[in-house]
Short mmCIF file of C-alpha atoms in Angstrom, two decimals:
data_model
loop_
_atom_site.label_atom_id
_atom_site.label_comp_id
_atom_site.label_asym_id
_atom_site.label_seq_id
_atom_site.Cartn_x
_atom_site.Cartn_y
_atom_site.Cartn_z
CA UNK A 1 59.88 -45.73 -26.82
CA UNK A 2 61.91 -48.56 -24.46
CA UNK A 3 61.47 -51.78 -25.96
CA UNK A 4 62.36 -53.08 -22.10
CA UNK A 5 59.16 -51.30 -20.25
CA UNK A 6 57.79 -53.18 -17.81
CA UNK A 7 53.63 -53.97 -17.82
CA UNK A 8 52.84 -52.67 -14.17
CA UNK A 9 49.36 -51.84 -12.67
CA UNK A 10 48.85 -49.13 -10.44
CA UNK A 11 45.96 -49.04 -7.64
CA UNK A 12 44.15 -45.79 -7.73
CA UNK A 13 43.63 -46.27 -3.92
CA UNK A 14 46.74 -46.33 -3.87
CA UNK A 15 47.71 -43.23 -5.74
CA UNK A 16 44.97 -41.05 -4.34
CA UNK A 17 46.48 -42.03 -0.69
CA UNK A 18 49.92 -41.12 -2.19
CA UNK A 19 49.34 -37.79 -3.62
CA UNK A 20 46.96 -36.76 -0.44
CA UNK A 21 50.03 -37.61 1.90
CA UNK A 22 52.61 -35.64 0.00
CA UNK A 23 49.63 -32.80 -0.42
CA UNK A 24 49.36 -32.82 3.51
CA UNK A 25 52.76 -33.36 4.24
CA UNK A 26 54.06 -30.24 1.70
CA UNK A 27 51.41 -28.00 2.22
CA UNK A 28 52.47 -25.47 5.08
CA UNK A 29 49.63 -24.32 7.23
CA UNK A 30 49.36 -20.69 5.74
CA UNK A 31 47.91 -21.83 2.55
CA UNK A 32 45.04 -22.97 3.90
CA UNK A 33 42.08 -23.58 1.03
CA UNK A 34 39.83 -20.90 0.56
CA UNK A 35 36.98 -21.04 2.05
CA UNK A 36 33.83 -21.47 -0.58
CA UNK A 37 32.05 -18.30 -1.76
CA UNK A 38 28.97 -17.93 -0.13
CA UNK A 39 25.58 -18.09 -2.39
CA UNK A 40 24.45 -14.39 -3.38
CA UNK A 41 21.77 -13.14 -1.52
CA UNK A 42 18.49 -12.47 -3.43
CA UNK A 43 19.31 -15.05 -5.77
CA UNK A 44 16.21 -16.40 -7.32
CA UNK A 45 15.77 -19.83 -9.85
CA UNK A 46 13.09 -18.52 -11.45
CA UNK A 47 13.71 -15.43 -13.71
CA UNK A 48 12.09 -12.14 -13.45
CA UNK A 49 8.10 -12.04 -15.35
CA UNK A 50 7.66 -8.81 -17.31
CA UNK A 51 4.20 -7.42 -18.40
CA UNK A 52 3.97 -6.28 -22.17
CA UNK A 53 1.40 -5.31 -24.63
CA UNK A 54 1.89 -5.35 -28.27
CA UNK A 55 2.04 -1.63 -29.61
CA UNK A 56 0.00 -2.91 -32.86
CA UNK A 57 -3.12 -4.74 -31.21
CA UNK A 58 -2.90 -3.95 -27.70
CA UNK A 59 -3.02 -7.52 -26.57
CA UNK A 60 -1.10 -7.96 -23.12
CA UNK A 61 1.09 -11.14 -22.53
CA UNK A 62 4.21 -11.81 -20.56
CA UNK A 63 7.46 -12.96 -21.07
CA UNK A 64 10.25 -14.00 -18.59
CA UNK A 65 13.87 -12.77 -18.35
CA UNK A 66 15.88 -10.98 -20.39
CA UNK A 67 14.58 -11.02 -23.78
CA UNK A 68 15.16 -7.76 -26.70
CA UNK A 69 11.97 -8.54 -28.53
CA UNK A 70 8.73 -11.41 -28.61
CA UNK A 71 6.11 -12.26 -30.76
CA UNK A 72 2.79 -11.28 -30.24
CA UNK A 73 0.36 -14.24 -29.66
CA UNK A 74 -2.76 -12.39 -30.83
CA UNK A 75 -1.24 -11.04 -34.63
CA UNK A 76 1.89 -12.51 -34.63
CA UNK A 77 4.12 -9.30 -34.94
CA UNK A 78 7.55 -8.75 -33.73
CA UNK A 79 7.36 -6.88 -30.23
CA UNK A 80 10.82 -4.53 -29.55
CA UNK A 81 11.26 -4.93 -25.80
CA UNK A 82 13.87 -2.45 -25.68
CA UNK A 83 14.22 0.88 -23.77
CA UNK A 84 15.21 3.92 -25.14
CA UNK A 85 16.73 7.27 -24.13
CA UNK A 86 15.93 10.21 -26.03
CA UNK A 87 18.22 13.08 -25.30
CA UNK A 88 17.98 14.57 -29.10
CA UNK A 89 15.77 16.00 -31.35
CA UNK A 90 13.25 13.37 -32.32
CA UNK A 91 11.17 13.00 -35.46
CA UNK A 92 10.83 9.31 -36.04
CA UNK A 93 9.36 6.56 -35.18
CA UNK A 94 9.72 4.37 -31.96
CA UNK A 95 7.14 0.89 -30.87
CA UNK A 96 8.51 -0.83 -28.13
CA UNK A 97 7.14 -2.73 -24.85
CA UNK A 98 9.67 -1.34 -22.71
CA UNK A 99 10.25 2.50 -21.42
CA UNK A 100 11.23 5.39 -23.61
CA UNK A 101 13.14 8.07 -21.43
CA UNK A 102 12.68 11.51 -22.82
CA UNK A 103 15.25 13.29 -21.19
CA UNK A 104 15.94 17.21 -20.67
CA UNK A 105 17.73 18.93 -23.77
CA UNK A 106 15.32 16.73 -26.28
CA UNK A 107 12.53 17.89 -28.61
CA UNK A 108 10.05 15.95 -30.21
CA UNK A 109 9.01 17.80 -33.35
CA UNK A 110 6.80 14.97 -35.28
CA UNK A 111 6.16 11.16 -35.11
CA UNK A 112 5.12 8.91 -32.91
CA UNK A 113 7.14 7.31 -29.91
CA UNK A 114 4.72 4.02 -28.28
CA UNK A 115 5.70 2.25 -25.33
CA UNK A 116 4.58 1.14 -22.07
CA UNK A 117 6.51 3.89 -19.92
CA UNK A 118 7.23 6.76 -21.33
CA UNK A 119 9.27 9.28 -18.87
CA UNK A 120 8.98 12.82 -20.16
CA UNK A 121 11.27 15.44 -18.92
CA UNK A 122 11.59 16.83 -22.42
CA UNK A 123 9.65 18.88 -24.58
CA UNK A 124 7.36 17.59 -26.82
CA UNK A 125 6.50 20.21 -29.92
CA UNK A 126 4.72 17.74 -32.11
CA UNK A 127 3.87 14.10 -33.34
CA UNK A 128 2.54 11.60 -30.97
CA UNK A 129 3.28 9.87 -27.30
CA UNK A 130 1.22 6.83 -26.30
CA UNK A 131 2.40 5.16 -23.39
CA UNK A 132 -0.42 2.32 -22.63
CA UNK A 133 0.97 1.57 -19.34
CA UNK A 134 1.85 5.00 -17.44
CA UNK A 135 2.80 8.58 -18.72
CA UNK A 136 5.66 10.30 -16.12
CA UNK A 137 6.02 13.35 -16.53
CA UNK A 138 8.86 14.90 -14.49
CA UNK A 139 10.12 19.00 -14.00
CA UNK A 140 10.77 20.76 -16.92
CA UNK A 141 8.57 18.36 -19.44
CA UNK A 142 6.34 20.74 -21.91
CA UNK A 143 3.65 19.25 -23.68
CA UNK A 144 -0.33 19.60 -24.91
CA UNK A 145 -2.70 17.61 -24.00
CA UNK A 146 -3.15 16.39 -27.86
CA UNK A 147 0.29 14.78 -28.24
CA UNK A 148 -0.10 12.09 -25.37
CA UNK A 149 -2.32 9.33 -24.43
CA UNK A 150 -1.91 7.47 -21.13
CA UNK A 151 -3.66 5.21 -19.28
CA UNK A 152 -2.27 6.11 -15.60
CA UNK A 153 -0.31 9.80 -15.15
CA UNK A 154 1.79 10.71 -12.86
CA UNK A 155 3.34 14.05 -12.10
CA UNK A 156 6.47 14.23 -10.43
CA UNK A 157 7.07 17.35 -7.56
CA UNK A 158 7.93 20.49 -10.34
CA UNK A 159 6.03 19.23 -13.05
CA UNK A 160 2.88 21.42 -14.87
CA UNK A 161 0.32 20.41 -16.91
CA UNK A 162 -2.79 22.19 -17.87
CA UNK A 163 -5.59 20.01 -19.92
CA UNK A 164 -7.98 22.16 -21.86
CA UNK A 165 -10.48 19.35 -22.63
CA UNK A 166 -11.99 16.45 -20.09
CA UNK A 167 -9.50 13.55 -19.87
CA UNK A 168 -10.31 10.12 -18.76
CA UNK A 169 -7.25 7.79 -17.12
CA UNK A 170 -7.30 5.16 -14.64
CA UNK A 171 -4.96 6.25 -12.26
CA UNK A 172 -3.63 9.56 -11.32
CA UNK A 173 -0.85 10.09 -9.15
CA UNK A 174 -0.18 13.95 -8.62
CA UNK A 175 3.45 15.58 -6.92
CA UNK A 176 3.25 18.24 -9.08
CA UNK A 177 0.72 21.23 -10.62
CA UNK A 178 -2.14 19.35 -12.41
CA UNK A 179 -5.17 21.80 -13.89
CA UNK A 180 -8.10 20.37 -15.97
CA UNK A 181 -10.87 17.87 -15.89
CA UNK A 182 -10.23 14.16 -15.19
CA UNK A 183 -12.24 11.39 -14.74
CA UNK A 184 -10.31 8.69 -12.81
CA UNK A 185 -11.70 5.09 -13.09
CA UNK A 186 -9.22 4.08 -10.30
CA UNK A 187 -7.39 5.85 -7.68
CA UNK A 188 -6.17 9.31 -7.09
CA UNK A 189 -3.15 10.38 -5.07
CA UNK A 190 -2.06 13.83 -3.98
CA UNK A 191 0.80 14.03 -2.49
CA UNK A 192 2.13 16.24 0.05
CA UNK A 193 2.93 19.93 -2.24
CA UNK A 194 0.80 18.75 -5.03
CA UNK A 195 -1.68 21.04 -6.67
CA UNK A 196 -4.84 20.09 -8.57
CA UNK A 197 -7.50 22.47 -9.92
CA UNK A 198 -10.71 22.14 -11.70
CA UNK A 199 -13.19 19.27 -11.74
CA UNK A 200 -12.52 15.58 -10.44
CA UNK A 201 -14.29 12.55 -10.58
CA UNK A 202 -13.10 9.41 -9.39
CA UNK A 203 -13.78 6.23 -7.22
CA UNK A 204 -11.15 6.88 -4.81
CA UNK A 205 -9.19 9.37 -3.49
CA UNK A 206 -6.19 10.36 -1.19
CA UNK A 207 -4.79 13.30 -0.38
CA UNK A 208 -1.65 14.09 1.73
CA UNK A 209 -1.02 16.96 4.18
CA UNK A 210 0.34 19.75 2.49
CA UNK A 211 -1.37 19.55 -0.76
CA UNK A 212 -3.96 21.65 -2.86
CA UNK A 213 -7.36 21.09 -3.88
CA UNK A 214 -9.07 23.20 -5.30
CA UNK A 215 -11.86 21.94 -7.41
CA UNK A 216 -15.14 20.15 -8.23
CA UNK A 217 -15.20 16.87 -6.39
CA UNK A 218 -17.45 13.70 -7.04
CA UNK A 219 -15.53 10.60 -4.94
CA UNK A 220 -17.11 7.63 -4.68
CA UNK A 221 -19.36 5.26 -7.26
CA UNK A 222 -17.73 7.07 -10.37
CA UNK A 223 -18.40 5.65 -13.59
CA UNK A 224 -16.19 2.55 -14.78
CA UNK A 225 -14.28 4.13 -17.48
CA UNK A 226 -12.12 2.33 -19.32
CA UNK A 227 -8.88 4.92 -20.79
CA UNK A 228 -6.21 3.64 -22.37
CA UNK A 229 -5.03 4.52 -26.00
CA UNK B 1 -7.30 15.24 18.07
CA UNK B 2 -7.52 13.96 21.48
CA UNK B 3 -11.22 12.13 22.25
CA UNK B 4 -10.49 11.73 25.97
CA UNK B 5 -10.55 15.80 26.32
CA UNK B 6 -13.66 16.84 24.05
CA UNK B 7 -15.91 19.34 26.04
CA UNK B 8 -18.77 19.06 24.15
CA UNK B 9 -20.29 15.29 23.22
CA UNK B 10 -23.60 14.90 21.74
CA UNK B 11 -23.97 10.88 22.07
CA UNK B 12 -25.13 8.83 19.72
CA UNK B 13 -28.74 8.22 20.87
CA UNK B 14 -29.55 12.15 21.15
CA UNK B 15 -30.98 14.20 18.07
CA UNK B 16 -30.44 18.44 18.03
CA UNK B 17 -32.42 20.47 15.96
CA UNK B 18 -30.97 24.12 15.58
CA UNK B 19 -27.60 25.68 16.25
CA UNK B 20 -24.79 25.08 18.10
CA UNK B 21 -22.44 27.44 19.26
CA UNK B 22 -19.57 26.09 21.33
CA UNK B 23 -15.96 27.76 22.88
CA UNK B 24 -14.38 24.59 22.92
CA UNK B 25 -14.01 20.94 21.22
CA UNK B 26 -17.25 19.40 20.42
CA UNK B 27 -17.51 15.54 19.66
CA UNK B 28 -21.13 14.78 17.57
CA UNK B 29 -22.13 10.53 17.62
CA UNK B 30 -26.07 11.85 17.02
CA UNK B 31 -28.09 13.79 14.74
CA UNK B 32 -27.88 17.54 14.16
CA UNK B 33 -30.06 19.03 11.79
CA UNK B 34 -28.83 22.43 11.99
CA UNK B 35 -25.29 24.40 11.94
CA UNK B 36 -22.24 24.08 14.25
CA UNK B 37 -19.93 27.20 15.09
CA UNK B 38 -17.12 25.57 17.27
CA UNK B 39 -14.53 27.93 17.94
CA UNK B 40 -11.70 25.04 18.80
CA UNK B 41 -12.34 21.24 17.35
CA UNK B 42 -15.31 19.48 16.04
CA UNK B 43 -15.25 15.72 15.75
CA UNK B 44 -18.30 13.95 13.72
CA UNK B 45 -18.11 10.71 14.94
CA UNK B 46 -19.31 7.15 12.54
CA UNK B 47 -22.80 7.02 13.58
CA UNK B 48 -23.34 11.11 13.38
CA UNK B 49 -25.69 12.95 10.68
CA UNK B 50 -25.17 16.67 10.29
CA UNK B 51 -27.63 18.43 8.50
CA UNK B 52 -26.12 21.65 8.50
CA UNK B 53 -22.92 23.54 8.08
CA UNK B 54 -19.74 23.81 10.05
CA UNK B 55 -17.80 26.14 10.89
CA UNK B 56 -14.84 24.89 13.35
CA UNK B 57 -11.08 25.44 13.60
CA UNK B 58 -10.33 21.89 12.53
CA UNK B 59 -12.76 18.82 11.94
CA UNK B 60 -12.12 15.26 11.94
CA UNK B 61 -15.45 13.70 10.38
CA UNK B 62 -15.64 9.85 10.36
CA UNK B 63 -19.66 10.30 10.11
CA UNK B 64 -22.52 11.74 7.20
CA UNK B 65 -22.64 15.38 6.66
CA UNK B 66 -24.53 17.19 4.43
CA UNK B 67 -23.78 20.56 4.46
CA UNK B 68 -20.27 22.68 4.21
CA UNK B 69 -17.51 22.96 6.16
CA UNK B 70 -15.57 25.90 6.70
CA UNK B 71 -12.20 24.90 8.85
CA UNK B 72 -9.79 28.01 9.59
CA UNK B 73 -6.95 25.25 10.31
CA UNK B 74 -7.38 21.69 8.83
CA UNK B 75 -10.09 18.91 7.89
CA UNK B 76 -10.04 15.59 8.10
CA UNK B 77 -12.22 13.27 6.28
CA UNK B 78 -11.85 9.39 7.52
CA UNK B 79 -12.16 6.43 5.71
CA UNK B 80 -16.07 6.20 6.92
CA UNK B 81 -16.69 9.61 5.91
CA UNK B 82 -19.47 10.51 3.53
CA UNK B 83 -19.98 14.60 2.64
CA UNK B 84 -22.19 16.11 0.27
CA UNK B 85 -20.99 19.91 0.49
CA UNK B 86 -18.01 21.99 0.00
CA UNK B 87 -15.35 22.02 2.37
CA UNK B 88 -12.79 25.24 2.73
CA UNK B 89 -9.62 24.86 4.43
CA UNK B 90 -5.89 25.49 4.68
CA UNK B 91 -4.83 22.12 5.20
CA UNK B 92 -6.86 18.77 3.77
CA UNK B 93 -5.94 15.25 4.48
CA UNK B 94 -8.74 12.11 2.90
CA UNK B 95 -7.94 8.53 3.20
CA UNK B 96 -9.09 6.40 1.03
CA UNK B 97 -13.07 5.09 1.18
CA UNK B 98 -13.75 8.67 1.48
CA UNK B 99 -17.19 10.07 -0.54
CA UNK B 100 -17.39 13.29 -1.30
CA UNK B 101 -19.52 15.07 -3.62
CA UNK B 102 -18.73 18.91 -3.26
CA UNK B 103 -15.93 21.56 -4.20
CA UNK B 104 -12.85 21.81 -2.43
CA UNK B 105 -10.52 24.93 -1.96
CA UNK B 106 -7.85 23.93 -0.30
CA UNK B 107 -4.66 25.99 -0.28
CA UNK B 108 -1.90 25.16 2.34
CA UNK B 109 0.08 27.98 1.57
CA UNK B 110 -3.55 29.88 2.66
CA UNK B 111 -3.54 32.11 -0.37
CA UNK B 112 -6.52 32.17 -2.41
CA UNK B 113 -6.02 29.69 -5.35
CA UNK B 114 -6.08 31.20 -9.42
CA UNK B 115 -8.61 30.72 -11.64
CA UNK B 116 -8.42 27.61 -13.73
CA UNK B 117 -7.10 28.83 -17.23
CA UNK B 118 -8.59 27.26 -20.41
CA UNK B 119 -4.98 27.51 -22.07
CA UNK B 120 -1.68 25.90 -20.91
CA UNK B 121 1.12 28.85 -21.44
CA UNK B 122 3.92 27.36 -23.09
CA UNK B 123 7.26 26.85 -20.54
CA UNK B 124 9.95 28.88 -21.97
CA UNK B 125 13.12 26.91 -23.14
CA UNK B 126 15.85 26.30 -20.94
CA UNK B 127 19.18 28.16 -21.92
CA UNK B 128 21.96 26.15 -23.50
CA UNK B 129 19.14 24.26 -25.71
CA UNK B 130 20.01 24.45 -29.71
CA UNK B 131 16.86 23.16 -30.95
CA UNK B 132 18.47 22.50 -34.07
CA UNK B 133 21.23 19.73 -33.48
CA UNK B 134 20.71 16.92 -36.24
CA UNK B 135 20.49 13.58 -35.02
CA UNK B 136 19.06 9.97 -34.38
CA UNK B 137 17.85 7.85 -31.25
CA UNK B 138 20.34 5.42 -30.34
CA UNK B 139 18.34 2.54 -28.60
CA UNK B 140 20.23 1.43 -25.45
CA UNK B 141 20.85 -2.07 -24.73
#
């Protein structure tokens, strides 16, 4: 270090005003700033509320964002939020709050798979499905009527399902072959090259042009049944 | 279903006890205790009653029937609509509000529908499936 240096105080006026002339002055007129990024559209402050129920007690809560698991406020147990894809054979065990995909070329030979959607496109030899939110069953899903509780079913354009025993849901949204006898607390849709056959009894109804019906009808002041599993 | 055209009306202040037989469209807003043969279009407007069957080409019913209806085409059945009786058609559209306490057979394709089976036939499995690959779930995050 110079034992000669000289003490001298610099302005910062000053040395902004210096180094925004020479800026100005050296910049050329091509490199222009960029202009700012404009905000994403859509973009929300508050994050997204998701609906869950705890596979143990049943007791629905919510939680907000992005979260793999919560705690149950009723009994205190860990809640999985995760979803799952099952394109294998199955024969465990899976609890979770979020959706279980059973896709094509997977068999479920024994245990028990809970969640709150449960797409089923597979087929399902054994064990147990309980989806307490909605059952989907899409084209090419095989499955008896003892292996799955739902509380609302749908049946995507290509699916079959034929119940042998009365089944109550609360809401029944059929696109596909449906046969059995259903009492619907809520609403029924048929869509447009839907079929349904055998006895129905629900509050209300809706069919599309283009679909079948060919059953026993009671619409209207059905009883309040409450289905779930 | 066009209103403006309807041949027949039977307003909503008169009351018709017996049978109807009609070439055309006929529009009901009254009382009919008794059966309608329409060969185009029947109508059964919010304030009607049928007491009787029908047996039209396509019905629109907004109103109370009790009795059937046989529709060579398509029925209709309106949010107001209240029917206690089957209903037979090719072609069935119900909004919602609808009641209706009867059997349906509706078939669009207009062949006779099967006979509900007590037993679900299994689906046979798809080709390329080995049903005996080992393995686990991966969950996916």
């Amino acid at each position: 270090m110079s034992g000669s240096r000289k003490a001298s105080i610099v302005s910062g006026y000053d040395l902004v005003q210096s180094l925004g002339g020479r800026r100005a002055a050296t910049r050329p007129a091509a490199e222009a700033p960029p202009p700012p990024r404009p905000a994403p559209a859509g973009s929300v402050a508050l994050p997204t509320k998701r609906d869950i129920a705890c596979p143990d007690c049943g007791w629905e809560s919510h939680v907000m964002g992005r979260q793999s698991y919560a705690v149950c406020p009723k009994c205190r147990k860990k809640i999985d939020i995760v979803d799952y894809t099952v394109d294998i054979d199955f024969s465990g065990t899976i609890a979770t709050a979020g959706a279980v995909r059973l896709a094509p070329g997977g068999i479920v030979h024994s245990g028990e798979i809970r969640a709150a959607i449960v797409d089923l496109a597979s087929r399902v030899e054994g064990g147990r499905i309980v989806a307490w939110h909605r059952l989907d069953l899409r084209a090419g899903a095989v499955c008896q009527p003892d292996h799955i509780e739902f509380r609302d079913l749908r049946l995507d354009a290509g699916a079959r399902l034929a119940f042998t025993c009365a089944l109550a849901c609360r809401r029944l949204d059929v696109a596909g072959d449906l046969e059995g006898e259903f009492v619907v607390s809520g609403e029924v849709f048929l869509r447009a090259g839907g079929a349904l056959r055998g006895s129905l009894r629900c509050a209300h109804l809706t069919v599309e042009d283009g679909a079948s019906l060919a059953a026993r009808l009671q619409v209207g002041g059905g009883d309040p049944v409450v289905p779930g599993p | 279903m066009d209103n403006v055209s309807a041949q027949t009306v039977i307003a909503g202040d008169a009351e018709i006890t017996g049978t109807i037989k009609s070439a055309g469209t006929v529009r009901i807003d009254g009382k009919l205790d008794g059966e309608l043969h329409c060969e185009k279009d029947a109508l059964v407007g919010k304030s009607a009653v049928v007491k009787g069957n029908l047996n039209v080409s396509s019905a629109v019913v907004e109103g109370t029937i009790n009795g059937n209806i046989v529709a060579r085409d398509r029925i209709e059945l309106k949010a107001s609509a209240r029917l206690t009786g089957d209903l037979k058609a090719k072609r069935l559209v119900v909004e919602d509000g609808v009641a209706f306490v009867g059997r349906s057979e509706v078939n669009a394709s207009g062949v006779a529908p099967a006979a509900p089976q007590h037993s679900a036939p299994p689906t046979p499995v798809p080709p390329g499936i080995d049903a005996n690959r080992p393995g686990v779930a991966f969950p996916k995050r």
